[in-house]
Coordinates of C-alpha atoms in Angstrom, one line a residue:
Chain U
M1 CA -14.8 8.4 -25.1
P2 CA -15.5 7.0 -28.6
P3 CA -19.1 6.0 -29.3
K4 CA -20.0 2.5 -28.4
P5 CA -20.1 0.0 -31.2
A6 CA -23.6 -1.0 -32.1
L7 CA -23.1 -4.5 -30.9
V8 CA -22.1 -3.4 -27.5
A9 CA -25.0 -1.1 -27.2
A10 CA -27.3 -3.9 -28.3
L11 CA -25.8 -6.2 -25.7
E12 CA -26.2 -3.6 -23.0
T13 CA -29.9 -3.2 -23.9
G14 CA -30.2 -7.0 -23.7
L15 CA -28.6 -7.1 -20.3
K16 CA -30.9 -4.4 -19.1
A17 CA -33.9 -6.4 -20.2
A18 CA -32.5 -9.5 -18.5
D19 CA -32.0 -7.5 -15.3
W20 CA -35.6 -6.2 -15.5
L21 CA -36.9 -9.7 -16.1
S22 CA -34.8 -11.4 -13.5
L23 CA -36.0 -8.9 -10.8
R24 CA -39.6 -9.8 -11.7
A25 CA -38.8 -13.5 -11.7
V26 CA -37.3 -13.1 -8.2
W27 CA -40.5 -11.3 -6.9
G28 CA -42.6 -14.0 -8.6
G29 CA -40.6 -16.9 -7.2
G30 CA -40.3 -15.3 -3.8
T31 CA -44.0 -14.7 -3.7
M32 CA -44.6 -18.3 -4.5
I33 CA -42.4 -19.5 -1.6
F34 CA -44.0 -16.9 0.6
I35 CA -47.5 -18.1 -0.2
A36 CA -46.4 -21.7 0.2
A37 CA -45.2 -20.9 3.7
I38 CA -48.7 -19.5 4.5
I39 CA -50.5 -22.5 2.9
V40 CA -48.3 -25.0 4.8
S41 CA -48.9 -23.1 8.1
V42 CA -52.7 -23.1 7.5
D43 CA -52.4 -26.8 6.7
V44 CA -50.6 -27.6 10.0
I45 CA -53.0 -25.6 12.1
A46 CA -56.0 -27.1 10.4
R47 CA -54.7 -30.6 10.8
K48 CA -53.9 -30.1 14.5
I49 CA -56.9 -28.1 15.6
L50 CA -59.7 -29.1 13.2
G51 CA -58.3 -32.6 12.4
I52 CA -58.7 -32.0 8.7
S53 CA -55.9 -31.9 6.1
L54 CA -56.0 -29.8 3.0
G55 CA -53.6 -32.3 1.5
G56 CA -50.9 -31.4 -1.0
A57 CA -49.5 -28.4 0.9
D58 CA -46.1 -30.2 1.1
E59 CA -46.1 -31.1 -2.6
L60 CA -47.0 -27.6 -3.7
S61 CA -44.4 -26.0 -1.5
G62 CA -41.8 -28.3 -3.0
Y63 CA -42.8 -27.1 -6.5
A64 CA -42.8 -23.4 -5.3
F65 CA -39.3 -24.0 -3.9
A66 CA -38.0 -25.6 -7.1
I67 CA -39.4 -22.9 -9.3
G68 CA -38.5 -20.0 -7.0
T69 CA -34.9 -21.2 -6.9
T70 CA -34.3 -21.4 -10.7
W71 CA -36.2 -18.1 -11.2
A72 CA -33.8 -16.4 -8.9
L73 CA -30.6 -17.8 -10.6
A74 CA -30.4 -15.0 -13.1
F75 CA -30.8 -12.3 -10.4
T76 CA -28.1 -14.0 -8.3
L77 CA -25.8 -14.0 -11.3
L78 CA -26.4 -10.3 -12.2
R79 CA -25.8 -9.3 -8.6
R80 CA -22.5 -11.3 -8.8
A81 CA -23.6 -13.3 -5.7
N82 CA -22.2 -16.6 -6.8
V83 CA -19.6 -17.7 -4.3
R84 CA -16.0 -17.7 -5.6
V85 CA -12.9 -18.5 -3.7
D86 CA -10.8 -15.4 -4.0
A87 CA -7.7 -16.4 -1.9
L88 CA -5.5 -16.2 -4.9
Y89 CA -7.7 -14.0 -7.1
Q90 CA -7.6 -10.9 -4.9
H91 CA -3.8 -10.7 -5.2
L92 CA -3.7 -10.9 -9.0
P93 CA -3.4 -7.9 -11.4
N94 CA -6.5 -6.4 -12.8
Q95 CA -6.2 -7.8 -16.3
V96 CA -5.6 -11.4 -15.1
C97 CA -8.7 -11.0 -12.9
A98 CA -10.7 -9.9 -15.9
L99 CA -9.6 -13.0 -17.8
L100 CA -10.6 -15.1 -14.8
D101 CA -14.0 -13.4 -14.7
L102 CA -14.6 -14.4 -18.3
L103 CA -13.4 -17.9 -17.5
A104 CA -15.8 -18.1 -14.6
L105 CA -18.6 -17.1 -17.0
V106 CA -17.6 -19.8 -19.4
A107 CA -17.5 -22.5 -16.7
L108 CA -20.8 -21.4 -15.3
G109 CA -22.2 -21.3 -18.8
T110 CA -21.0 -24.8 -19.6
F111 CA -22.6 -26.3 -16.5
A112 CA -25.8 -24.2 -16.7
T113 CA -26.3 -25.0 -20.4
L114 CA -26.1 -28.8 -19.7
L115 CA -28.4 -28.3 -16.7
A116 CA -31.0 -26.5 -18.8
R117 CA -30.7 -29.0 -21.6
Y118 CA -31.2 -32.1 -19.4
G119 CA -33.8 -30.1 -17.3
F120 CA -35.7 -29.6 -20.5
E121 CA -35.6 -33.3 -21.2
V122 CA -37.1 -34.0 -17.8
A123 CA -40.0 -31.7 -18.4
A124 CA -40.4 -32.9 -22.1
E125 CA -40.5 -36.5 -21.0
S126 CA -43.1 -35.8 -18.4
F127 CA -45.2 -34.1 -21.0
T128 CA -45.0 -36.9 -23.7
R129 CA -45.6 -39.6 -21.1
N130 CA -48.3 -37.5 -19.4
S131 CA -46.6 -38.3 -16.0
M132 CA -48.5 -37.3 -12.9
S133 CA -47.3 -37.0 -9.3
N134 CA -48.0 -40.0 -7.2
T135 CA -50.2 -38.1 -4.8
Q136 CA -53.8 -36.9 -4.2
L137 CA -53.2 -33.9 -6.4
K138 CA -52.1 -35.9 -9.4
T139 CA -50.2 -32.9 -10.6
P140 CA -49.2 -33.1 -14.3
L141 CA -45.5 -33.0 -13.7
W142 CA -44.6 -31.1 -16.8
V143 CA -46.2 -28.0 -15.4
P144 CA -43.9 -27.5 -12.4
Q145 CA -41.0 -29.0 -14.3
G146 CA -41.6 -26.7 -17.3
M147 CA -41.7 -23.6 -15.0
W148 CA -38.6 -24.8 -13.3
F149 CA -36.9 -25.1 -16.7
L150 CA -37.9 -21.6 -17.6
G151 CA -35.8 -20.3 -14.7
L152 CA -32.8 -22.4 -16.0
A153 CA -33.4 -21.0 -19.5
L154 CA -33.4 -17.4 -18.3
F155 CA -30.2 -18.1 -16.4
V156 CA -28.5 -19.5 -19.5
V157 CA -29.7 -16.6 -21.7
T158 CA -28.4 -14.1 -19.1
L159 CA -25.1 -15.9 -18.9
G160 CA -24.9 -15.8 -22.7
L161 CA -25.5 -12.1 -22.8
M162 CA -22.9 -11.5 -20.1
L163 CA -20.4 -13.6 -21.8
L164 CA -20.9 -11.9 -25.2
R165 CA -20.6 -8.5 -23.4
G166 CA -17.5 -9.6 -21.7
V167 CA -15.9 -10.9 -25.0
A168 CA -16.8 -7.7 -26.7
A169 CA -15.1 -5.7 -23.9
L170 CA -12.1 -8.0 -24.2
V171 CA -11.8 -7.3 -28.0
L172 CA -12.1 -3.5 -27.3
G173 CA -9.5 -3.8 -24.5
D174 CA -12.1 -2.5 -22.1
W175 CA -10.9 -4.3 -18.9
A176 CA -12.9 -2.2 -16.6
S177 CA -16.2 -3.3 -18.2
I178 CA -15.3 -6.9 -17.7
R179 CA -14.6 -6.3 -14.0
A180 CA -17.8 -4.4 -13.6
L181 CA -19.7 -7.2 -15.2
F182 CA -18.5 -10.2 -13.1
S183 CA -15.7 -9.5 -10.7
A184 CA -15.8 -11.7 -7.6
R185 CA -17.8 -10.1 -4.8
T186 CA -15.4 -9.2 -2.0
I187 CA -16.4 -10.3 1.5
E188 CA -16.4 -6.6 2.3
E189 CA -19.3 -6.1 -0.1
D190 CA -21.3 -9.0 1.5
A191 CA -20.7 -7.7 5.0
Q192 CA -21.6 -4.1 4.0
E193 CA -24.9 -5.3 2.7
E194 CA -25.8 -7.3 5.9
A195 CA -24.8 -4.3 8.0
A196 CA -26.8 -1.9 5.8
Y197 CA -30.0 -4.0 6.3
A198 CA -29.4 -4.2 10.1
L199 CA -28.6 -0.5 10.4
A200 CA -31.6 0.5 8.4
N201 CA -33.8 -0.8 11.2
K202 CA -31.8 0.7 14.0
E203 CA -33.5 2.0 17.1
I204 CA -31.1 2.6 19.9
P205 CA -32.3 1.1 23.3
K206 CA -32.3 3.4 26.3
V207 CA -30.0 2.1 29.0
Chain A
M1 CA -7.9 -41.0 -9.5
I2 CA -8.0 -39.4 -6.0
A3 CA -5.0 -37.2 -6.8
T4 CA -6.3 -36.1 -10.2
T5 CA -9.7 -35.2 -8.7
L6 CA -8.2 -33.2 -5.9
I7 CA -5.8 -31.3 -8.2
L8 CA -8.6 -30.5 -10.7
L9 CA -10.8 -29.2 -7.9
L10 CA -8.0 -27.1 -6.4
V11 CA -7.1 -25.6 -9.7
L12 CA -10.7 -24.8 -10.5
M13 CA -11.3 -23.2 -7.1
A14 CA -8.0 -21.3 -7.2
L15 CA -8.9 -19.8 -10.5
A16 CA -11.9 -18.3 -8.7
I17 CA -14.4 -20.2 -10.8
P18 CA -17.7 -20.0 -8.9
V19 CA -18.0 -22.9 -6.5
A20 CA -21.1 -24.3 -8.2
A21 CA -19.4 -24.2 -11.6
S22 CA -16.2 -25.7 -10.2
M23 CA -18.2 -28.7 -8.9
G24 CA -20.3 -29.0 -12.0
V25 CA -17.3 -28.8 -14.4
L26 CA -15.3 -31.2 -12.2
G27 CA -18.2 -33.7 -12.5
L28 CA -18.1 -33.3 -16.3
L29 CA -14.3 -33.7 -16.4
L30 CA -14.4 -36.8 -14.2
E31 CA -17.1 -38.3 -16.4
K32 CA -14.9 -37.7 -19.5
I33 CA -11.8 -39.2 -17.9
Y34 CA -13.1 -42.2 -16.0
S35 CA -16.6 -43.2 -17.2
Q36 CA -17.8 -45.1 -20.3
L37 CA -21.4 -44.1 -19.6
P38 CA -23.0 -40.7 -20.4
L39 CA -23.5 -39.8 -16.7
Q40 CA -24.4 -36.2 -17.5
R41 CA -27.7 -37.4 -18.9
A42 CA -28.8 -38.0 -15.3
M43 CA -28.2 -34.3 -14.5
G44 CA -31.8 -33.3 -15.1
E45 CA -33.3 -36.0 -12.9
V46 CA -30.7 -35.5 -10.2
A47 CA -31.3 -31.7 -10.2
W48 CA -35.1 -31.9 -10.3
S49 CA -35.2 -34.3 -7.3
A50 CA -32.8 -32.1 -5.3
S51 CA -34.9 -29.1 -6.3
N52 CA -38.1 -30.2 -4.6
E53 CA -36.6 -32.1 -1.7
F54 CA -39.1 -31.2 1.0
L55 CA -36.4 -30.7 3.8
L56 CA -34.5 -28.2 1.6
V57 CA -37.7 -26.1 1.3
S58 CA -37.0 -25.1 4.9
V59 CA -33.8 -23.3 3.8
P60 CA -35.4 -20.3 2.1
L61 CA -38.1 -20.3 4.8
F62 CA -35.4 -20.0 7.6
I63 CA -33.6 -17.3 5.6
L64 CA -36.9 -15.4 5.2
L65 CA -37.6 -15.8 8.9
G66 CA -34.2 -14.3 9.7
E67 CA -34.7 -11.4 7.2
I68 CA -38.1 -10.6 8.7
L69 CA -36.9 -10.8 12.3
L70 CA -34.0 -8.6 11.5
R71 CA -36.6 -6.0 10.4
A72 CA -39.2 -6.7 13.0
G73 CA -37.6 -4.5 15.7
F74 CA -37.8 -6.6 18.8
A75 CA -34.1 -6.9 19.3
E76 CA -33.7 -3.5 20.9
R77 CA -36.2 -4.2 23.8
M78 CA -34.8 -7.8 24.2
Y79 CA -31.3 -6.4 24.5
G80 CA -32.5 -3.7 27.0
A81 CA -34.1 -6.5 29.1
L82 CA -31.0 -8.7 29.1
I83 CA -28.9 -5.8 30.3
K84 CA -30.9 -5.7 33.5
W85 CA -30.3 -9.4 34.1
V86 CA -26.6 -10.0 33.3
S87 CA -24.8 -6.7 33.1
W88 CA -24.0 -6.5 36.9
L89 CA -21.2 -9.0 36.1
P90 CA -17.7 -7.6 35.6
G91 CA -17.7 -6.9 31.9
G92 CA -21.2 -5.4 32.0
L93 CA -22.8 -5.0 28.7
M94 CA -20.5 -7.5 27.1
H95 CA -22.4 -10.2 28.9
S96 CA -25.7 -8.9 27.6
N97 CA -24.1 -9.1 24.1
I98 CA -23.5 -12.8 24.5
A99 CA -26.9 -13.4 26.1
A100 CA -28.7 -11.5 23.5
C101 CA -26.9 -13.4 20.8
A102 CA -27.8 -16.7 22.4
L103 CA -31.5 -15.7 22.7
F104 CA -31.7 -14.3 19.2
A105 CA -30.0 -17.5 18.0
A106 CA -33.0 -19.4 19.4
T107 CA -35.2 -17.6 16.8
S108 CA -32.7 -17.4 13.9
G109 CA -30.9 -20.0 11.9
S110 CA -28.1 -17.8 10.8
S111 CA -24.9 -16.5 12.5
V112 CA -24.5 -13.5 10.3
A113 CA -28.1 -12.3 11.0
T114 CA -27.5 -12.8 14.7
A115 CA -24.3 -10.8 14.7
A116 CA -25.9 -8.1 12.6
T117 CA -29.0 -7.8 14.6
V118 CA -27.4 -7.8 18.1
G119 CA -24.5 -5.7 16.9
T120 CA -26.7 -2.9 15.7
V121 CA -28.3 -2.4 19.0
A122 CA -25.2 -3.0 21.1
L123 CA -22.5 -1.0 19.3
P124 CA -23.7 2.4 20.2
Q125 CA -23.2 1.5 23.9
A126 CA -19.5 0.4 23.7
K127 CA -17.9 3.9 24.1
R128 CA -20.4 5.2 26.7
F129 CA -19.5 2.6 29.3
G130 CA -15.8 2.6 28.8
Y131 CA -15.3 -1.0 27.7
N132 CA -12.3 -2.3 25.9
E133 CA -13.6 -1.7 22.4
R134 CA -11.8 -4.7 20.9
I135 CA -13.2 -7.2 23.3
F136 CA -16.6 -5.6 23.0
L137 CA -16.5 -6.2 19.2
G138 CA -15.2 -9.7 19.8
T139 CA -18.2 -10.6 21.9
L140 CA -20.5 -9.5 19.0
A141 CA -18.6 -11.4 16.3
A142 CA -18.2 -14.5 18.4
G143 CA -21.6 -14.3 20.1
G144 CA -23.2 -14.1 16.7
T145 CA -21.8 -17.5 15.7
L146 CA -24.2 -19.1 18.3
G147 CA -26.9 -18.4 15.7
I148 CA -26.2 -21.8 13.9
L149 CA -25.5 -23.9 17.1
I150 CA -28.7 -23.0 19.0
P151 CA -31.7 -24.3 17.0
P152 CA -33.1 -23.4 14.5
S153 CA -30.1 -23.7 12.3
I154 CA -29.8 -23.4 8.5
N155 CA -26.4 -25.1 8.6
M156 CA -27.8 -28.1 10.5
I157 CA -30.5 -28.5 7.8
I158 CA -27.8 -28.6 5.1
Y159 CA -25.8 -31.1 7.2
A160 CA -28.9 -33.2 7.7
V161 CA -29.7 -33.2 3.9
L162 CA -26.1 -34.1 3.0
T163 CA -25.8 -37.0 5.6
N164 CA -29.4 -38.2 5.9
T165 CA -29.5 -37.5 9.6
S166 CA -32.6 -36.3 11.5
V167 CA -33.1 -32.5 11.9
P168 CA -35.0 -32.8 15.2
K169 CA -32.2 -34.9 16.7
L170 CA -29.5 -32.4 15.4
Y171 CA -31.6 -29.5 16.9
L172 CA -31.8 -31.2 20.3
A173 CA -28.1 -32.0 20.1
G174 CA -27.2 -28.4 19.6
I175 CA -29.0 -27.1 22.7
I176 CA -26.7 -28.1 25.5
P177 CA -23.5 -27.3 23.6
G178 CA -25.1 -24.0 22.7
I179 CA -25.7 -23.2 26.4
V180 CA -22.3 -24.4 27.4
L181 CA -20.6 -22.3 24.7
T182 CA -22.7 -19.3 25.8
L183 CA -21.4 -19.8 29.4
M184 CA -17.9 -20.3 28.1
F185 CA -18.0 -17.0 26.2
M186 CA -19.2 -15.3 29.4
L187 CA -16.5 -17.0 31.4
T188 CA -14.0 -15.8 28.8
I189 CA -15.2 -12.2 29.5
L190 CA -14.9 -12.7 33.3
L191 CA -11.4 -14.1 33.0
L192 CA -10.3 -11.2 30.8
C193 CA -11.8 -8.7 33.2
A194 CA -10.2 -10.4 36.2
W195 CA -6.8 -10.1 34.4
R196 CA -7.3 -6.5 33.2
P197 CA -10.1 -4.9 35.4
A198 CA -10.0 -1.7 33.3
W199 CA -11.4 -3.6 30.3
G200 CA -14.6 -4.3 32.1
G201 CA -15.9 -0.8 32.0
K202 CA -19.0 0.2 34.0
R203 CA -21.4 -2.4 35.3
V204 CA -25.1 -1.8 35.1
L205 CA -27.1 -2.5 38.1
A206 CA -30.8 -3.0 38.1
T207 CA -33.4 -3.6 40.8
W208 CA -35.4 -6.8 41.0
S209 CA -38.6 -5.0 40.1
E210 CA -37.0 -3.5 37.0
R211 CA -35.8 -7.0 36.1
T212 CA -39.2 -8.6 36.5
A213 CA -40.8 -5.8 34.5
S214 CA -38.3 -6.3 31.7
L215 CA -39.3 -10.0 31.3
A216 CA -42.2 -9.0 29.0
H217 CA -39.6 -8.0 26.4
L218 CA -38.3 -11.5 26.2
I219 CA -41.7 -12.9 25.2
P220 CA -41.3 -12.2 21.4
P221 CA -38.1 -14.2 20.9
L222 CA -39.3 -17.0 23.3
G223 CA -42.6 -17.1 21.4
I224 CA -40.8 -17.5 18.0
F225 CA -38.6 -20.2 19.6
L226 CA -41.6 -22.1 20.8
V227 CA -43.3 -21.9 17.5
V228 CA -40.3 -22.9 15.4
V229 CA -38.5 -25.4 17.6
G230 CA -41.3 -26.3 20.1
S231 CA -43.7 -27.4 17.3
I232 CA -41.2 -29.9 16.1
Y233 CA -40.9 -31.7 19.5
A234 CA -44.6 -31.4 20.3
G235 CA -45.0 -33.6 17.2
I236 CA -47.0 -31.0 15.5
A237 CA -44.7 -30.1 12.6
T238 CA -41.9 -31.2 10.5
P239 CA -38.9 -28.9 10.3
T240 CA -40.2 -27.4 7.0
E241 CA -43.6 -26.9 8.5
A242 CA -42.1 -25.4 11.6
A243 CA -40.2 -22.9 9.4
S244 CA -43.4 -22.0 7.7
L245 CA -45.1 -21.4 11.1
G246 CA -42.1 -19.3 12.1
V247 CA -42.4 -17.1 9.0
V248 CA -46.1 -16.5 9.7
A249 CA -45.4 -15.8 13.4
S250 CA -42.6 -13.3 12.6
L251 CA -45.0 -11.5 10.2
G252 CA -47.4 -11.2 13.1
L253 CA -44.6 -9.9 15.3
A254 CA -43.5 -7.3 12.7
Q255 CA -47.2 -6.2 12.2
W256 CA -47.5 -5.8 16.0
A257 CA -44.4 -3.7 16.1
G258 CA -45.8 -1.6 13.2
R259 CA -42.8 -2.6 11.0
L260 CA -44.7 -4.7 8.4
N261 CA -45.0 -3.0 5.0
F262 CA -44.7 -3.8 1.4
A263 CA -41.2 -2.4 0.9
M264 CA -39.9 -4.3 3.9
L265 CA -41.4 -7.6 2.6
R266 CA -40.0 -7.0 -0.9
E267 CA -36.5 -6.3 0.6
A268 CA -36.7 -9.5 2.7
I269 CA -37.9 -11.6 -0.2
E270 CA -35.1 -10.3 -2.6
G271 CA -32.5 -11.0 0.1
T272 CA -33.9 -14.5 0.7
M273 CA -34.1 -15.5 -3.0
R274 CA -30.6 -14.4 -3.7
S275 CA -29.1 -16.4 -0.9
T276 CA -31.4 -19.4 -1.7
A277 CA -30.4 -19.4 -5.4
M278 CA -26.8 -19.0 -4.5
V279 CA -26.9 -22.0 -2.2
M280 CA -29.2 -24.2 -4.3
L281 CA -27.0 -23.8 -7.4
I282 CA -24.1 -25.2 -5.4
V283 CA -26.4 -28.0 -4.0
L284 CA -27.5 -29.0 -7.5
A285 CA -23.9 -29.1 -8.7
A286 CA -22.9 -31.0 -5.6
Y287 CA -25.6 -33.6 -6.2
F288 CA -24.4 -34.1 -9.7
L289 CA -20.8 -34.3 -8.7
N290 CA -21.6 -36.8 -5.9
F291 CA -23.5 -38.9 -8.4
V292 CA -20.5 -38.9 -10.8
I293 CA -18.0 -39.6 -7.9
S294 CA -19.9 -42.6 -6.6
S295 CA -20.6 -43.9 -10.2
I296 CA -16.9 -44.0 -11.1
G297 CA -16.0 -45.7 -7.8
L298 CA -14.2 -42.7 -6.3
T299 CA -16.1 -42.8 -3.0
T300 CA -15.0 -46.4 -2.5
A301 CA -11.4 -45.6 -3.5
L302 CA -11.3 -42.7 -1.1
T303 CA -12.7 -44.7 1.8
G304 CA -10.3 -47.5 1.0
F305 CA -7.4 -45.0 0.8
I306 CA -8.2 -43.4 4.2
E307 CA -8.7 -46.8 5.8
G308 CA -5.3 -47.8 4.3
L309 CA -3.7 -45.0 6.2
G310 CA -4.4 -46.9 9.3
W311 CA -4.9 -43.8 11.4
S312 CA -6.7 -44.1 14.7
P313 CA -10.1 -42.4 14.9
A314 CA -8.7 -39.8 17.2
A315 CA -5.9 -39.0 14.7
M316 CA -8.4 -38.8 11.9
L317 CA -10.7 -36.5 14.0
L318 CA -7.7 -34.2 14.6
A319 CA -6.9 -34.2 10.9
V320 CA -10.5 -33.3 10.1
V321 CA -10.5 -30.5 12.6
I322 CA -7.3 -29.0 11.3
F323 CA -8.6 -29.4 7.7
Y324 CA -11.8 -27.4 8.5
V325 CA -10.0 -24.7 10.5
I326 CA -7.6 -24.1 7.5
L327 CA -10.3 -24.3 4.9
G328 CA -12.6 -22.1 6.9
C329 CA -10.1 -19.3 6.6
F330 CA -10.6 -19.2 2.9
M331 CA -14.1 -20.4 2.0
E332 CA -17.6 -19.2 2.5
T333 CA -19.1 -21.6 5.1
L334 CA -22.1 -23.1 3.4
S335 CA -20.1 -23.8 0.2
M336 CA -17.5 -25.4 2.4
M337 CA -20.0 -27.7 4.0
I338 CA -21.7 -28.7 0.7
T339 CA -18.4 -29.4 -1.0
T340 CA -16.7 -31.4 1.8
I341 CA -19.3 -33.2 3.9
P342 CA -20.5 -35.7 1.3
I343 CA -16.9 -37.0 1.2
I344 CA -15.7 -36.6 4.8
A345 CA -18.8 -37.6 6.8
P346 CA -19.2 -41.2 5.4
V347 CA -15.6 -41.8 6.3
M348 CA -16.0 -40.5 9.8
F349 CA -19.2 -42.5 10.3
K350 CA -17.4 -45.7 9.1
L351 CA -14.7 -45.0 11.8
G352 CA -17.5 -45.2 14.4
F353 CA -18.2 -41.5 15.0
D354 CA -21.8 -40.7 15.8
P355 CA -23.5 -38.8 12.9
I356 CA -25.3 -36.4 15.2
W357 CA -22.3 -35.7 17.3
F358 CA -20.2 -35.2 14.2
G359 CA -22.8 -32.7 13.0
I360 CA -22.4 -30.6 16.1
M361 CA -18.6 -30.7 15.7
I362 CA -19.0 -29.5 12.1
I363 CA -21.2 -26.7 13.3
L364 CA -18.6 -25.6 15.9
L365 CA -15.9 -25.7 13.2
V366 CA -18.1 -23.5 10.9
E367 CA -18.6 -21.1 13.8
T368 CA -14.8 -20.9 14.1
A369 CA -14.6 -20.3 10.4
L370 CA -16.9 -17.3 10.8
V371 CA -14.5 -15.5 13.2
T372 CA -11.1 -16.4 11.7
P373 CA -9.5 -14.1 9.2
P374 CA -9.1 -13.5 6.3
V375 CA -12.6 -14.7 5.3
G376 CA -14.5 -14.7 8.6
L377 CA -17.8 -13.1 7.6
N378 CA -18.9 -12.2 11.1
L379 CA -15.7 -10.2 11.6
F380 CA -16.6 -8.1 8.5
V381 CA -20.2 -7.7 9.5
V382 CA -19.3 -6.3 12.9
Q383 CA -16.7 -4.0 11.4
N384 CA -19.2 -2.7 8.9
L385 CA -21.7 -2.0 11.6
R386 CA -19.3 0.4 13.4
K387 CA -18.0 2.0 10.2
S388 CA -14.8 3.3 11.8
G389 CA -11.5 2.0 13.0
S390 CA -9.7 -1.0 11.6
L391 CA -10.9 -4.6 11.0
N392 CA -7.9 -5.6 13.1
D393 CA -9.7 -4.5 16.2
V394 CA -12.5 -7.0 15.6
I395 CA -10.0 -9.7 14.7
I396 CA -7.9 -9.2 17.8
G397 CA -11.0 -8.9 20.0
S398 CA -12.3 -12.2 18.7
I399 CA -9.1 -14.1 19.5
P400 CA -10.1 -15.0 23.1
F401 CA -13.4 -16.3 21.8
V402 CA -11.7 -18.4 19.1
I403 CA -9.7 -20.0 21.9
A404 CA -13.0 -20.7 23.7
L405 CA -14.4 -22.3 20.6
F406 CA -11.3 -24.6 20.4
V407 CA -11.8 -25.5 24.1
M408 CA -15.4 -26.3 23.3
L409 CA -14.3 -28.6 20.4
L410 CA -12.0 -30.4 22.8
V411 CA -14.7 -30.6 25.5
L412 CA -17.3 -32.0 23.0
S413 CA -14.7 -34.5 21.8
L414 CA -14.1 -35.7 25.3
F415 CA -17.7 -35.6 26.4
P416 CA -19.8 -36.5 23.4
Q417 CA -22.8 -36.9 25.8
L418 CA -23.1 -33.1 25.9
A419 CA -24.6 -33.4 22.4
L420 CA -26.0 -36.9 22.5
W421 CA -27.8 -36.9 25.8
L422 CA -30.9 -34.9 24.8
P423 CA -31.5 -36.8 21.5
S424 CA -31.1 -40.1 23.4
L425 CA -34.0 -39.0 25.7
A426 CA -36.2 -38.3 22.7
S427 CA -35.7 -41.7 21.1

């Protein structure tokens, strides 16, 4: 194999970094949601048994959910977990599929970029107007909205890196790399994963 | 306008553009073609409000609950106990497969998780007792679909969010159809075994003292059910709070079984976040698309068009059922619900169908989609658990149960009270 062009090598380093970051973002966001579940539970129990409400548990869990979701977008993308209808796709030749993979990245990129742009405006406007939530907590809204936007930004950057890597592969005629980057997950892959989780915890009952 | 939209959507989907991107891009295209106003500017606000919608917070919590329960390791003992209760019937362990699915469904909001969990413990038994392997596999794939009909149910939450219906009412509405469908699946096994006794394999007999002793193993799933579903009706918790309580209870259960550790939690959280982000990106795109569609007057045009057809409600219902059966063969089920329900449900409500009842019909159709090839996820999950033989075995074994699902759809259409009676008591 000929040595990789410097650009491709740089992009692959970038993608590795995005992968590293996206995994941390998932743990961070997931932990937030996990902690929110515990706070909400404590709130419910305290309210019913002790008759006191901590207040704001619902609001905080809403923020944790919003932030956790966008922080997981890049991870979902890198694991190719975005649902695609492959009824036609699976019957097409490899090179056509590779082109459709690139098209899929362009379409996702278009939508995600606009989402991030207008998401930024939401956070920026809350900041300049100093908007606060209409609740006991009086949360300065730009904080959760800003963190929510960071997830969208990571998503867009990751999409950009994948798209550039894909285009570079197209120029080099490296079809396999495009497929490896963003081929549609087959239902077989999804099922294998579910099965693997279940089997990992197997303990056969005695009958 | 209707034709253009439909063609654009079909082309985008057929090109395997991710569902979320298809919907987002469709929204942008419709704005370009039909709107004078810069509708896309609302995207940020629309997305933010969808992002912290309190009811949707329950979606990752229910997924997390399922991920933890899958790893908590009580399914084995639960299955063992159910064998003692129902496997004296002709068809033996196949009945405990269905019963275990129904009981696990009462703790889990996902059909795939139900099929995977029960399948893992049941499959090693299939050969030992000489059952017809195909039917045995069918009981697992089809039984698993009960996961979303018997509350809690992730799909019902999504339906509730999309149609502004009440989750507690939907949950109540799912209980009787869930029990009836469970019995119909068991009846299907009995009929098959009456027709071909050899398929029934060995029955398993147990004494009454063994049975009573085994009841202790049913406490964990019943406990989770009480925490997650009971707390809603006791007026203690909203669905999201109930899901939180469920997560905490399942952690306790996993700890008690000695299965709780850092690696297990990390795995559960990664799985949860990936599914959540996947679904939520589609939800965000759908909210934007629906905003565009109603702004340009497409919703009104569509309702007018369908009313102009002059079809009777019954004909319309039949058309919707056929539509979902076909679409369900090609599309992942949550994406299918999010893309179609905002359009179809208002039309059906206008024709006089009850929103709660229609929700249960949709859930039954989604269940059917999960066991019909080529994209029936439950079929593939069961196939992957056994790791040998052909997928066709699972498909063929599921056919009798797909027929049972169709009968159930007919029964529920003729007797809507099956779904509506319990919610009517509550209000």
